């Protein structure tokens, strides 16, 4: 029996392919790359737009970045903060990631939002521990 006929090695190879496919289909994979962490995808281009506006006398700073990945996927990362004084340990803001173009990958979830950077950081750590 040759190595190609070994059922155990065949199953390992299939598991590796399925596992790699699953990794490419998680939004976490792309968010890791956005945060400059080791990832199976690479950012090939990004475009950032900023916008300042007032809402009820409070200045809002909005930053939106579109990330283009080497596999054709496009993710929009948006952060919205106000300049209102806050006594919170982790200031409130609105952070979102959204799949704009999946390039025929079934990426899940297609959108993820956070209400502050601490919540985002905790989610990233939890995802890394189960990945």
C-alpha positions as a printed NumPy array, in Angstrom:
array([[  0.   ,   0.   ,   0.   ],
       [  1.488,   3.358,  -1.052],
       [  1.153,   6.611,   0.869],
       [ -1.58 ,   7.734,  -1.52 ],
       [ -3.627,   4.632,  -0.641],
       [ -3.398,   5.052,   3.133],
       [ -6.96 ,   5.839,   4.317],
       [ -5.643,   7.662,   7.393],
       [ -3.506,  10.013,   5.274],
       [ -6.39 ,  10.553,   2.861],
       [ -8.673,  11.539,   5.768],
       [ -6.011,  13.899,   7.141],
       [ -5.692,  15.555,   3.733],
       [ -9.476,  15.944,   3.419],
       [ -9.665,  17.385,   6.953],
       [ -6.905,  19.837,   6.068],
       [ -8.74 ,  20.985,   2.939],
       [-12.063,  21.327,   4.784],
       [-10.368,  23.13 ,   7.67 ],
       [ -8.672,  25.598,   5.285],
       [-11.984,  26.19 ,   3.513],
       [-13.709,  26.822,   6.862],
       [-10.996,  29.328,   7.822],
       [-11.545,  31.255,   4.58 ],
       [-15.264,  31.409,   5.382],
       [-15.049,  33.076,   8.795],
       [-15.167,  36.836,   9.197],
       [-12.654,  36.419,  12.026],
       [ -9.967,  35.445,   9.471],
       [-10.344,  38.807,   7.729],
       [-10.6  ,  40.822,  10.945],
       [ -7.299,  39.262,  12.098],
       [ -5.616,  40.527,   8.932],
       [ -7.12 ,  43.994,   9.452],
       [ -5.595,  44.005,  12.956],
       [ -2.179,  42.977,  11.575],
       [ -2.381,  39.491,  13.09 ],
       [ -1.292,  36.283,  11.349],
       [ -4.01 ,  35.249,   8.912],
       [ -4.578,  33.009,   5.898],
       [ -5.538,  36.048,   3.794],
       [ -3.591,  39.159,   2.859],
       [ -4.757,  42.726,   2.354],
       [ -3.804,  43.935,  -1.119],
       [ -5.472,  47.361,  -1.013],
       [ -7.387,  49.629,   1.319],
       [ -9.294,  52.872,   0.948],
       [-10.162,  55.036,   3.959],
       [-12.771,  57.789,   4.105],
       [-13.286,  60.057,   7.117],
       [-16.255,  62.215,   7.955],
       [-16.896,  64.712,  10.761],
       [-20.398,  65.895,  11.579],
       [-22.428,  67.256,  14.488],
       [-25.395,  65.483,  16.034],
       [-27.262,  67.443,  18.737],
       [-24.165,  69.54 ,  19.425],
       [-21.876,  66.516,  19.711],
       [-19.098,  66.119,  17.156],
       [-19.042,  62.657,  15.568],
       [-15.914,  61.269,  13.9  ],
       [-16.592,  58.502,  11.41 ],
       [-13.905,  56.46 ,   9.653],
       [-14.698,  53.851,   7.023],
       [-12.047,  51.627,   5.453],
       [-12.641,  49.165,   2.628],
       [-10.133,  46.307,   2.673],
       [ -9.504,  44.283,  -0.489],
       [ -8.042,  40.816,   0.079],
       [ -5.943,  38.567,  -2.141],
       [ -8.866,  36.145,  -2.641],
       [-11.224,  38.855,  -3.936],
       [-13.106,  39.43 ,  -0.68 ],
       [-13.887,  43.043,   0.323],
       [-14.602,  43.95 ,   3.954],
       [-15.789,  47.353,   5.192],
       [-14.519,  48.365,   8.652],
       [-16.306,  51.327,  10.174],
       [-15.602,  53.153,  13.448],
       [-17.766,  55.952,  14.806],
       [-16.801,  57.966,  17.902],
       [-18.095,  61.126,  19.502],
       [-16.198,  63.775,  21.43 ],
       [-18.601,  63.749,  24.399],
       [-16.816,  63.372,  27.747],
       [-17.046,  59.874,  29.179],
       [-16.09 ,  58.376,  32.52 ],
       [-16.292,  54.842,  31.176],
       [-13.151,  52.73 ,  31.408],
       [-13.698,  51.676,  27.809],
       [-15.252,  54.557,  25.902],
       [-18.386,  53.876,  23.943],
       [-18.023,  53.815,  20.178],
       [-19.529,  51.919,  17.301],
       [-17.289,  49.443,  15.437],
       [-18.503,  47.288,  12.581],
       [-17.159,  44.871,  10.004],
       [-19.265,  43.986,   6.993],
       [-18.683,  41.732,   4.002],
       [-19.151,  43.925,   0.919],
       [-18.019,  41.339,  -1.653],
       [-17.691,  37.695,  -0.622],
       [-16.037,  36.644,  -3.905],
       [-18.25 ,  33.535,  -3.766],
       [-16.989,  32.56 ,  -0.287],
       [-19.752,  31.815,   2.232],
       [-18.313,  34.098,   4.925],
       [-20.059,  34.033,   8.294],
       [-21.12 ,  36.082,   9.956],
       [-21.531,  38.623,   7.161],
       [-21.569,  41.467,   9.693],
       [-20.175,  41.957,  13.202],
       [-20.656,  45.008,  15.437],
       [-19.184,  46.117,  18.755],
       [-20.099,  48.951,  21.138],
       [-16.553,  49.618,  22.332],
       [-12.954,  48.571,  21.712],
       [-12.883,  46.392,  24.853],
       [-15.77 ,  44.289,  23.56 ],
       [-14.009,  43.932,  20.2  ],
       [-10.727,  42.943,  21.865],
       [-12.468,  40.327,  24.031],
       [-14.227,  38.836,  20.986],
       [-10.926,  38.635,  19.075],
       [ -9.274,  36.809,  21.998],
       [-12.187,  34.374,  22.324],
       [-12.193,  33.631,  18.589],
       [ -8.424,  33.072,  18.626],
       [ -8.773,  30.581,  21.477],
       [-11.244,  28.414,  19.537],
       [ -9.666,  28.8  ,  16.093]])
